[in-house]
mmCIF file of C-alpha atoms in Angstrom:
data_model
loop_
_atom_site.group_PDB
_atom_site.id
_atom_site.type_symbol
_atom_site.label_atom_id
_atom_site.label_comp_id
_atom_site.label_asym_id
_atom_site.label_seq_id
_atom_site.Cartn_x
_atom_site.Cartn_y
_atom_site.Cartn_z
ATOM 1 C CA MET W 1 -8.751 10.975 94.345
ATOM 2 C CA GLY W 2 -5.314 10.024 93.059
ATOM 3 C CA ALA W 3 -3.657 6.888 94.309
ATOM 4 C CA SER W 4 -0.771 8.855 95.749
ATOM 5 C CA ARG W 5 -2.861 11.171 97.888
ATOM 6 C CA SER W 6 -2.605 10.686 101.580
ATOM 7 C CA SER W 7 -4.547 12.427 104.274
ATOM 8 C CA ASP W 8 -2.440 15.057 105.957
ATOM 9 C CA PRO W 9 -3.091 15.009 109.702
ATOM 10 C CA ASN W 10 -2.220 18.706 109.910
ATOM 11 C CA GLN W 11 -4.875 19.770 107.480
ATOM 12 C CA ASP W 12 -5.953 23.320 108.026
ATOM 13 C CA GLY W 13 -9.248 24.612 106.646
ATOM 14 C CA SER W 14 -7.622 27.583 104.925
ATOM 15 C CA ASP W 15 -4.768 25.544 103.486
ATOM 16 C CA GLU W 16 -4.425 26.136 99.739
ATOM 17 C CA GLN W 17 -3.084 22.626 99.354
ATOM 18 C CA GLN W 18 -6.313 21.247 100.757
ATOM 19 C CA LYS W 19 -8.368 23.390 98.377
ATOM 20 C CA ARG W 20 -6.439 21.943 95.451
ATOM 21 C CA SER W 21 -6.535 18.383 96.653
ATOM 22 C CA GLU W 22 -10.292 18.549 97.272
ATOM 23 C CA ILE W 23 -10.207 16.593 100.493
ATOM 24 C CA TYR W 24 -12.082 18.168 103.357
ATOM 25 C CA THR W 25 -11.949 16.843 106.899
ATOM 26 C CA TYR W 26 -14.229 17.302 109.891
ATOM 27 C CA GLU W 27 -13.234 16.099 113.338
ATOM 28 C CA ALA W 28 -16.181 15.038 115.499
ATOM 29 C CA PRO W 29 -16.057 14.960 119.310
ATOM 30 C CA TRP W 30 -16.730 11.193 119.171
ATOM 31 C CA HIS W 31 -16.225 8.095 117.050
ATOM 32 C CA ILE W 32 -18.401 8.288 113.923
ATOM 33 C CA TYR W 33 -20.394 5.321 112.677
ATOM 34 C CA ALA W 34 -23.580 6.213 110.771
ATOM 35 C CA MET W 35 -23.121 8.924 108.131
ATOM 36 C CA ASN W 36 -24.858 10.052 104.960
ATOM 37 C CA TRP W 37 -25.237 12.824 102.405
ATOM 38 C CA SER W 38 -28.192 15.118 102.112
ATOM 39 C CA VAL W 39 -30.007 14.714 98.778
ATOM 40 C CA ARG W 40 -31.760 18.084 98.361
ATOM 41 C CA ARG W 41 -30.311 20.306 95.630
ATOM 42 C CA ASP W 42 -30.473 23.377 97.864
ATOM 43 C CA LYS W 43 -28.316 21.807 100.587
ATOM 44 C CA LYS W 44 -25.027 21.144 98.877
ATOM 45 C CA TYR W 45 -22.246 19.500 100.887
ATOM 46 C CA ARG W 46 -24.543 18.754 103.828
ATOM 47 C CA LEU W 47 -24.182 15.483 105.739
ATOM 48 C CA ALA W 48 -25.435 13.813 108.900
ATOM 49 C CA ILE W 49 -23.013 11.978 111.190
ATOM 50 C CA ALA W 50 -23.805 9.952 114.299
ATOM 51 C CA SER W 51 -21.790 8.776 117.261
ATOM 52 C CA LEU W 52 -20.810 5.258 118.246
ATOM 53 C CA ARG W 53 -20.749 5.314 122.033
ATOM 54 C CA GLU W 54 -21.208 2.356 124.335
ATOM 55 C CA GLN W 55 -23.914 4.103 126.302
ATOM 56 C CA TYR W 56 -27.574 4.967 125.899
ATOM 57 C CA PRO W 57 -27.273 8.649 124.929
ATOM 58 C CA ASN W 58 -25.639 9.104 121.546
ATOM 59 C CA GLN W 59 -25.410 12.135 119.303
ATOM 60 C CA VAL W 60 -26.315 13.126 115.740
ATOM 61 C CA GLU W 61 -24.824 16.200 114.046
ATOM 62 C CA ILE W 62 -25.717 17.819 110.755
ATOM 63 C CA VAL W 63 -22.610 19.357 109.181
ATOM 64 C CA GLN W 64 -22.000 21.334 106.012
ATOM 65 C CA LEU W 65 -18.977 22.325 103.965
ATOM 66 C CA ASP W 66 -18.562 26.042 103.456
ATOM 67 C CA ASP W 67 -16.825 25.901 100.099
ATOM 68 C CA SER W 68 -15.725 29.539 100.330
ATOM 69 C CA ASN W 69 -13.191 28.620 103.015
ATOM 70 C CA GLY W 70 -13.078 24.830 102.879
ATOM 71 C CA GLU W 71 -14.350 24.299 106.419
ATOM 72 C CA ILE W 72 -16.891 21.667 107.373
ATOM 73 C CA ARG W 73 -18.925 23.093 110.225
ATOM 74 C CA SER W 74 -21.618 21.746 112.485
ATOM 75 C CA ASP W 75 -24.639 23.815 113.465
ATOM 76 C CA PRO W 76 -25.207 23.422 117.230
ATOM 77 C CA ASN W 77 -28.953 23.906 116.640
ATOM 78 C CA LEU W 78 -28.956 20.859 114.376
ATOM 79 C CA SER W 79 -27.157 18.595 116.826
ATOM 80 C CA PHE W 80 -29.411 16.302 118.849
ATOM 81 C CA GLU W 81 -29.303 13.422 121.285
ATOM 82 C CA HIS W 82 -30.194 9.946 120.033
ATOM 83 C CA PRO W 83 -31.011 6.755 121.976
ATOM 84 C CA TYR W 84 -28.295 4.155 121.270
ATOM 85 C CA PRO W 85 -25.863 4.541 118.340
ATOM 86 C CA PRO W 86 -27.758 4.805 115.036
ATOM 87 C CA THR W 87 -26.923 1.899 112.744
ATOM 88 C CA LYS W 88 -27.760 4.026 109.711
ATOM 89 C CA THR W 89 -28.958 7.484 108.796
ATOM 90 C CA ILE W 90 -30.562 8.656 105.517
ATOM 91 C CA PHE W 91 -31.921 12.013 104.360
ATOM 92 C CA ILE W 92 -35.210 11.937 102.452
ATOM 93 C CA PRO W 93 -34.515 11.173 98.752
ATOM 94 C CA ASP W 94 -36.047 14.441 97.556
ATOM 95 C CA LYS W 95 -33.671 16.120 95.132
ATOM 96 C CA GLU W 96 -36.201 18.713 93.994
ATOM 97 C CA CYS W 97 -37.036 19.921 97.538
ATOM 98 C CA GLN W 98 -40.762 19.146 97.177
ATOM 99 C CA LYS W 99 -41.158 17.613 100.622
ATOM 100 C CA PRO W 100 -40.322 18.519 104.219
ATOM 101 C CA ASP W 101 -36.627 18.243 105.080
ATOM 102 C CA LEU W 102 -36.509 14.860 106.831
ATOM 103 C CA LEU W 103 -33.765 12.647 108.232
ATOM 104 C CA ALA W 104 -34.331 9.040 109.314
ATOM 105 C CA THR W 105 -32.272 6.962 111.748
ATOM 106 C CA SER W 106 -32.366 3.336 112.872
ATOM 107 C CA SER W 107 -31.385 1.907 116.256
ATOM 108 C CA ASP W 108 -33.896 0.360 118.665
ATOM 109 C CA PHE W 109 -36.664 1.812 116.464
ATOM 110 C CA LEU W 110 -36.969 3.687 113.184
ATOM 111 C CA ARG W 111 -37.152 7.424 113.836
ATOM 112 C CA VAL W 112 -37.949 10.216 111.393
ATOM 113 C CA TRP W 113 -36.684 13.704 112.291
ATOM 114 C CA ARG W 114 -37.807 16.984 110.786
ATOM 115 C CA ILE W 115 -35.224 19.677 110.124
ATOM 116 C CA SER W 116 -36.792 23.124 110.114
ATOM 117 C CA GLY W 117 -35.868 26.754 109.899
ATOM 118 C CA GLU W 118 -32.867 26.331 107.664
ATOM 119 C CA ASP W 119 -34.662 27.100 104.428
ATOM 120 C CA GLU W 120 -35.599 30.650 105.405
ATOM 121 C CA GLU W 121 -33.179 32.949 103.634
ATOM 122 C CA SER W 122 -31.651 34.584 106.659
ATOM 123 C CA ASP W 123 -28.139 34.840 107.966
ATOM 124 C CA SER W 124 -29.208 33.751 111.413
ATOM 125 C CA SER W 125 -29.293 30.008 111.845
ATOM 126 C CA SER W 126 -30.636 30.411 115.357
ATOM 127 C CA SER W 127 -34.103 29.526 114.102
ATOM 128 C CA SER W 128 -33.036 26.140 112.790
ATOM 129 C CA SER W 129 -33.948 23.034 114.764
ATOM 130 C CA VAL W 130 -34.474 19.287 114.563
ATOM 131 C CA GLU W 131 -37.506 17.645 116.087
ATOM 132 C CA LEU W 132 -38.675 14.051 116.271
ATOM 133 C CA LYS W 133 -41.534 13.616 113.808
ATOM 134 C CA SER W 134 -42.215 9.871 114.138
ATOM 135 C CA LEU W 135 -41.051 6.970 116.262
ATOM 136 C CA LEU W 136 -41.987 3.795 114.376
ATOM 137 C CA ASN W 137 -42.150 0.571 116.366
ATOM 138 C CA GLY W 138 -42.873 -2.511 114.274
ATOM 139 C CA ASN W 139 -43.263 -4.835 117.247
ATOM 140 C CA LYS W 140 -46.219 -3.587 119.252
ATOM 141 C CA SER W 141 -46.906 -6.982 120.833
ATOM 142 C CA SER W 142 -43.745 -7.039 122.916
ATOM 143 C CA GLU W 143 -41.949 -4.616 125.192
ATOM 144 C CA PHE W 144 -38.697 -5.899 123.719
ATOM 145 C CA CYS W 145 -37.632 -4.753 120.293
ATOM 146 C CA GLY W 146 -35.350 -6.543 117.883
ATOM 147 C CA PRO W 147 -32.798 -3.813 117.176
ATOM 148 C CA LEU W 148 -32.691 -2.522 113.604
ATOM 149 C CA THR W 149 -29.485 -3.300 111.752
ATOM 150 C CA SER W 150 -30.196 -1.078 108.751
ATOM 151 C CA PHE W 151 -32.869 0.480 106.556
ATOM 152 C CA ASP W 152 -33.314 1.929 103.084
ATOM 153 C CA TRP W 153 -35.512 4.783 101.874
ATOM 154 C CA ASN W 154 -37.341 4.084 98.623
ATOM 155 C CA GLU W 155 -36.284 6.704 96.055
ATOM 156 C CA ALA W 156 -39.094 5.840 93.650
ATOM 157 C CA GLU W 157 -41.719 6.126 96.379
ATOM 158 C CA PRO W 158 -40.367 8.237 99.250
ATOM 159 C CA LYS W 159 -43.196 7.419 101.627
ATOM 160 C CA ARG W 160 -41.748 3.902 101.881
ATOM 161 C CA ILE W 161 -38.903 2.886 104.173
ATOM 162 C CA GLY W 162 -37.790 -0.720 104.609
ATOM 163 C CA THR W 163 -36.020 -1.812 107.803
ATOM 164 C CA SER W 164 -34.030 -4.956 108.652
ATOM 165 C CA SER W 165 -33.829 -6.437 112.126
ATOM 166 C CA ILE W 166 -31.961 -9.014 114.153
ATOM 167 C CA ASP W 167 -35.361 -10.650 114.779
ATOM 168 C CA THR W 168 -35.168 -12.091 111.181
ATOM 169 C CA THR W 169 -37.814 -9.710 109.817
ATOM 170 C CA CYS W 170 -37.935 -6.907 107.287
ATOM 171 C CA THR W 171 -40.610 -4.273 107.804
ATOM 172 C CA ILE W 172 -41.932 -1.939 105.120
ATOM 173 C CA TRP W 173 -43.263 1.318 106.562
ATOM 174 C CA ASP W 174 -45.554 3.940 105.108
ATOM 175 C CA ILE W 175 -44.035 6.919 106.918
ATOM 176 C CA GLU W 176 -46.847 9.259 105.871
ATOM 177 C CA ARG W 177 -49.458 7.082 107.576
ATOM 178 C CA GLU W 178 -46.887 6.074 110.229
ATOM 179 C CA ALA W 179 -48.060 2.514 109.718
ATOM 180 C CA VAL W 180 -46.589 -0.849 108.757
ATOM 181 C CA ASP W 181 -47.342 -1.785 105.142
ATOM 182 C CA THR W 182 -45.795 -5.224 105.349
ATOM 183 C CA GLN W 183 -43.745 -7.189 107.797
ATOM 184 C CA LEU W 184 -42.233 -10.460 106.704
ATOM 185 C CA ILE W 185 -39.861 -13.052 108.040
ATOM 186 C CA ALA W 186 -37.127 -12.610 105.496
ATOM 187 C CA HIS W 187 -34.420 -15.025 106.642
ATOM 188 C CA ASP W 188 -33.594 -17.858 109.025
ATOM 189 C CA LYS W 189 -31.264 -15.635 111.059
ATOM 190 C CA GLU W 190 -30.573 -11.963 111.731
ATOM 191 C CA VAL W 191 -31.104 -9.659 108.754
ATOM 192 C CA TYR W 192 -28.137 -7.293 108.463
ATOM 193 C CA ASP W 193 -28.996 -5.059 105.525
ATOM 194 C CA ILE W 194 -31.790 -4.151 103.122
ATOM 195 C CA ALA W 195 -31.821 -2.297 99.788
ATOM 196 C CA TRP W 196 -34.585 -1.216 97.420
ATOM 197 C CA GLY W 197 -34.318 -2.124 93.756
ATOM 198 C CA GLY W 198 -37.479 -0.352 92.595
ATOM 199 C CA VAL W 199 -40.911 0.722 93.833
ATOM 200 C CA GLY W 200 -41.987 -2.672 95.146
ATOM 201 C CA VAL W 201 -38.838 -4.783 95.066
ATOM 202 C CA PHE W 202 -36.212 -5.044 97.785
ATOM 203 C CA ALA W 203 -33.374 -7.374 98.729
ATOM 204 C CA SER W 204 -31.828 -8.324 102.043
ATOM 205 C CA VAL W 205 -28.743 -10.084 103.411
ATOM 206 C CA SER W 206 -28.469 -12.103 106.558
ATOM 207 C CA ALA W 207 -26.403 -14.077 109.034
ATOM 208 C CA ASP W 208 -27.819 -17.115 107.213
ATOM 209 C CA GLY W 209 -25.442 -16.283 104.349
ATOM 210 C CA SER W 210 -28.060 -15.562 101.688
ATOM 211 C CA VAL W 211 -29.095 -12.642 99.492
ATOM 212 C CA ARG W 212 -32.859 -12.740 98.942
ATOM 213 C CA VAL W 213 -35.056 -10.633 96.685
ATOM 214 C CA PHE W 214 -38.674 -9.859 97.588
ATOM 215 C CA ASP W 215 -41.486 -8.489 95.455
ATOM 216 C CA LEU W 216 -44.256 -6.829 97.458
ATOM 217 C CA ARG W 217 -46.838 -8.081 94.942
ATOM 218 C CA ASP W 218 -46.021 -11.645 95.989
ATOM 219 C CA LYS W 219 -45.016 -11.588 99.625
ATOM 220 C CA GLU W 220 -45.117 -15.335 100.142
ATOM 221 C CA HIS W 221 -42.089 -15.948 97.979
ATOM 222 C CA SER W 222 -38.535 -14.725 97.769
ATOM 223 C CA THR W 223 -35.734 -15.519 95.356
ATOM 224 C CA ILE W 224 -32.332 -16.546 96.673
ATOM 225 C CA ILE W 225 -29.789 -14.758 94.478
ATOM 226 C CA TYR W 226 -26.656 -15.927 96.276
ATOM 227 C CA GLU W 227 -25.539 -18.043 99.208
ATOM 228 C CA SER W 228 -22.074 -17.765 100.694
ATOM 229 C CA SER W 229 -19.956 -20.764 99.815
ATOM 230 C CA GLU W 230 -19.032 -21.659 103.397
ATOM 231 C CA PRO W 231 -22.066 -22.487 105.533
ATOM 232 C CA ASP W 232 -23.036 -20.012 108.246
ATOM 233 C CA THR W 233 -20.933 -17.203 106.810
ATOM 234 C CA PRO W 234 -22.948 -14.032 107.406
ATOM 235 C CA LEU W 235 -23.441 -11.445 104.685
ATOM 236 C CA VAL W 236 -23.379 -8.020 106.300
ATOM 237 C CA ARG W 237 -23.887 -5.355 103.616
ATOM 238 C CA LEU W 238 -25.812 -5.073 100.388
ATOM 239 C CA GLY W 239 -25.617 -2.472 97.634
ATOM 240 C CA TRP W 240 -28.070 -2.456 94.734
ATOM 241 C CA ASN W 241 -26.890 -0.737 91.575
ATOM 242 C CA LYS W 242 -29.397 2.090 90.973
ATOM 243 C CA GLN W 243 -28.226 2.680 87.404
ATOM 244 C CA ASP W 244 -28.396 -0.976 86.396
ATOM 245 C CA PRO W 245 -30.634 -2.973 88.759
ATOM 246 C CA ARG W 246 -29.380 -6.261 87.350
ATOM 247 C CA TYR W 247 -26.346 -5.885 89.586
ATOM 248 C CA MET W 248 -25.866 -5.900 93.318
ATOM 249 C CA ALA W 249 -22.865 -6.260 95.600
ATOM 250 C CA THR W 250 -22.485 -7.835 99.011
ATOM 251 C CA ILE W 251 -19.862 -8.120 101.748
ATOM 252 C CA ILE W 252 -19.091 -11.286 103.700
ATOM 253 C CA MET W 253 -18.456 -10.784 107.415
ATOM 254 C CA ASP W 254 -14.737 -10.418 108.228
ATOM 255 C CA SER W 255 -13.798 -10.928 104.591
ATOM 256 C CA ALA W 256 -11.565 -8.790 102.391
ATOM 257 C CA LYS W 257 -13.533 -9.537 99.232
ATOM 258 C CA VAL W 258 -16.617 -7.972 97.697
ATOM 259 C CA VAL W 259 -18.980 -10.223 95.757
ATOM 260 C CA VAL W 260 -20.745 -8.678 92.734
ATOM 261 C CA LEU W 261 -23.889 -10.463 91.574
ATOM 262 C CA ASP W 262 -26.002 -10.430 88.429
ATOM 263 C CA ILE W 263 -29.542 -11.273 89.501
ATOM 264 C CA ARG W 264 -30.211 -12.927 86.136
ATOM 265 C CA PHE W 265 -27.641 -15.592 87.026
ATOM 266 C CA PRO W 266 -28.259 -16.469 90.659
ATOM 267 C CA THR W 267 -25.688 -18.212 92.855
ATOM 268 C CA LEU W 268 -22.661 -17.408 90.694
ATOM 269 C CA PRO W 269 -20.804 -14.140 91.399
ATOM 270 C CA VAL W 270 -20.141 -12.198 88.215
ATOM 271 C CA VAL W 271 -16.914 -10.874 89.726
ATOM 272 C CA GLU W 272 -15.152 -10.863 93.108
ATOM 273 C CA LEU W 273 -13.160 -7.782 94.083
ATOM 274 C CA GLN W 274 -10.110 -8.935 95.993
ATOM 275 C CA ARG W 275 -7.672 -6.061 96.455
ATOM 276 C CA HIS W 276 -8.465 -5.069 100.040
ATOM 277 C CA GLN W 277 -5.913 -6.232 102.600
ATOM 278 C CA ALA W 278 -8.403 -6.508 105.484
ATOM 279 C CA SER W 279 -12.154 -6.763 106.102
ATOM 280 C CA VAL W 280 -14.388 -4.680 103.868
ATOM 281 C CA ASN W 281 -16.913 -2.582 105.810
ATOM 282 C CA ALA W 282 -18.805 -0.569 103.213
ATOM 283 C CA ILE W 283 -19.777 -0.483 99.546
ATOM 284 C CA ALA W 284 -21.378 2.230 97.431
ATOM 285 C CA TRP W 285 -22.364 2.048 93.773
ATOM 286 C CA ALA W 286 -21.822 5.211 91.777
ATOM 287 C CA PRO W 287 -25.115 7.114 91.642
ATOM 288 C CA HIS W 288 -24.445 8.324 88.091
ATOM 289 C CA SER W 289 -22.629 5.444 86.412
ATOM 290 C CA SER W 290 -23.741 1.835 86.079
ATOM 291 C CA CYS W 291 -20.258 0.314 86.183
ATOM 292 C CA HIS W 292 -18.434 2.032 89.045
ATOM 293 C CA ILE W 293 -18.416 1.005 92.686
ATOM 294 C CA CYS W 294 -16.496 2.197 95.727
ATOM 295 C CA THR W 295 -15.445 -0.132 98.555
ATOM 296 C CA ALA W 296 -13.774 0.652 101.891
ATOM 297 C CA GLY W 297 -12.453 -1.298 104.816
ATOM 298 C CA ASP W 298 -10.158 -2.030 107.733
ATOM 299 C CA ASP W 299 -7.065 -1.610 105.548
ATOM 300 C CA SER W 300 -7.857 2.163 105.681
ATOM 301 C CA GLN W 301 -8.417 2.132 101.926
ATOM 302 C CA ALA W 302 -11.250 3.412 99.778
ATOM 303 C CA LEU W 303 -11.035 1.835 96.318
ATOM 304 C CA ILE W 304 -13.001 2.746 93.197
ATOM 305 C CA TRP W 305 -13.508 0.035 90.609
ATOM 306 C CA ASP W 306 -14.572 0.110 86.972
ATOM 307 C CA LEU W 307 -16.687 -2.969 86.372
ATOM 308 C CA SER W 308 -17.362 -2.371 82.689
ATOM 309 C CA SER W 309 -15.345 -5.491 81.853
ATOM 310 C CA MET W 310 -17.453 -7.470 84.347
ATOM 311 C CA GLY W 311 -18.481 -10.214 81.940
ATOM 312 C CA GLN W 312 -14.977 -11.127 80.791
ATOM 313 C CA PRO W 313 -12.520 -12.859 83.116
ATOM 314 C CA VAL W 314 -9.529 -10.634 83.913
ATOM 315 C CA GLU W 315 -6.165 -12.355 84.281
ATOM 316 C CA GLY W 316 -5.178 -12.215 87.947
ATOM 317 C CA GLY W 317 -8.390 -10.458 88.924
ATOM 318 C CA LEU W 318 -9.627 -6.903 88.616
ATOM 319 C CA ASP W 319 -7.628 -3.945 89.955
ATOM 320 C CA PRO W 320 -9.191 -0.726 91.248
ATOM 321 C CA ILE W 321 -8.825 2.412 89.129
ATOM 322 C CA LEU W 322 -8.387 4.711 92.141
ATOM 323 C CA ALA W 323 -7.169 4.207 95.678
ATOM 324 C CA TYR W 324 -7.264 6.548 98.646
ATOM 325 C CA THR W 325 -5.664 5.821 101.996
ATOM 326 C CA ALA W 326 -7.292 7.291 105.094
ATOM 327 C CA GLY W 327 -5.825 7.732 108.558
ATOM 328 C CA ALA W 328 -7.542 4.683 110.097
ATOM 329 C CA GLU W 329 -9.943 1.835 109.359
ATOM 330 C CA ILE W 330 -12.803 3.157 107.210
ATOM 331 C CA GLU W 331 -16.130 2.100 108.697
ATOM 332 C CA GLN W 332 -18.527 4.089 106.569
ATOM 333 C CA LEU W 333 -18.698 5.201 102.968
ATOM 334 C CA GLN W 334 -21.395 7.100 101.057
ATOM 335 C CA TRP W 335 -21.425 8.408 97.468
ATOM 336 C CA SER W 336 -23.436 11.607 97.050
ATOM 337 C CA SER W 337 -26.400 11.135 94.713
ATOM 338 C CA SER W 338 -26.945 14.854 94.131
ATOM 339 C CA GLN W 339 -23.208 15.661 93.766
ATOM 340 C CA PRO W 340 -21.855 12.484 92.202
ATOM 341 C CA ASP W 341 -18.254 13.649 92.086
ATOM 342 C CA TRP W 342 -18.100 13.500 95.903
ATOM 343 C CA VAL W 343 -17.606 10.501 98.165
ATOM 344 C CA ALA W 344 -17.695 10.667 101.972
ATOM 345 C CA ILE W 345 -15.848 8.327 104.315
ATOM 346 C CA ALA W 346 -15.803 8.045 108.092
ATOM 347 C CA PHE W 347 -12.890 6.672 110.101
ATOM 348 C CA SER W 348 -12.364 7.023 113.831
ATOM 349 C CA THR W 349 -13.568 10.535 114.779
ATOM 350 C CA LYS W 350 -13.104 11.954 111.279
ATOM 351 C CA LEU W 351 -15.466 12.609 108.409
ATOM 352 C CA GLN W 352 -13.748 13.219 105.073
ATOM 353 C CA ILE W 353 -15.291 14.209 101.792
ATOM 354 C CA LEU W 354 -13.261 13.458 98.681
ATOM 355 C CA ARG W 355 -13.718 14.669 95.146
ATOM 356 C CA VAL W 356 -13.502 11.724 92.769
#
């Protein structure tokens, strides 16, 4: 992902140049918002993308790169309608293919979808389908639901999913029992994102401007790791470093900087990444390296940073080691955990996967 690469609007699937540059583009019939990589080893280059439409019916597609010809294709049998635009989508964290092939989405409720028929070794994909396995409603007492802003699937214990809601709560689900394990009021205002840091530990960010860490063994208490310096400045995204859980990163609403935190030293950012020219929308820690992070935003840039010098102050601030410019504001970014040399971005109606 060299700094000089630009995305060629006339990219053609068979183009040798594209093969060499290792940038593959898929054009969806709608604006893409939620997007994520499949984790299973037997489904390389597979992703889910979801529409952002201002109407009730939205759409989810499961697409896959055919690396023999460089085309990302969608399977019409694996395209399905979804109520409201999903705020996030995640495939089950099951690298070794031990469990059913599941995809979860969040919007008004948490939904778990089962993908079937693809694993049979046959050329015909006509048998493949997606069906709704579970619709999980954490607010049975009311006909109104606080929409879900985000969720995270626990890699260490894949029966657990944690959701965040505008109703100030986080809910921990046992998706095998289809039951709530824990629901807690996490913040004073809307909760915008949630991330697991281990089997029983998760963190969340909120419109109240705080990052809080929760331990399920002691649900009455949470630890405030960071509060934004200006009052009432919402924090909108949270990334927890899987390779080194001492570190997490957060984004401030409408801000061009990314704040990196060391949970051992609450309240003081260990570094602030300040090379974006417009609001940052997404962050992703490298799944295979403890000191690399990718950030993307409204300046159409995806930047990869090496944070190995994190402890020492860098004169003039840290610079990214790689920069990629997309064709529009980047709203979504995901780093593949099973193929760590691939990053996916979504901007406008395009999905791009980039070899880093």
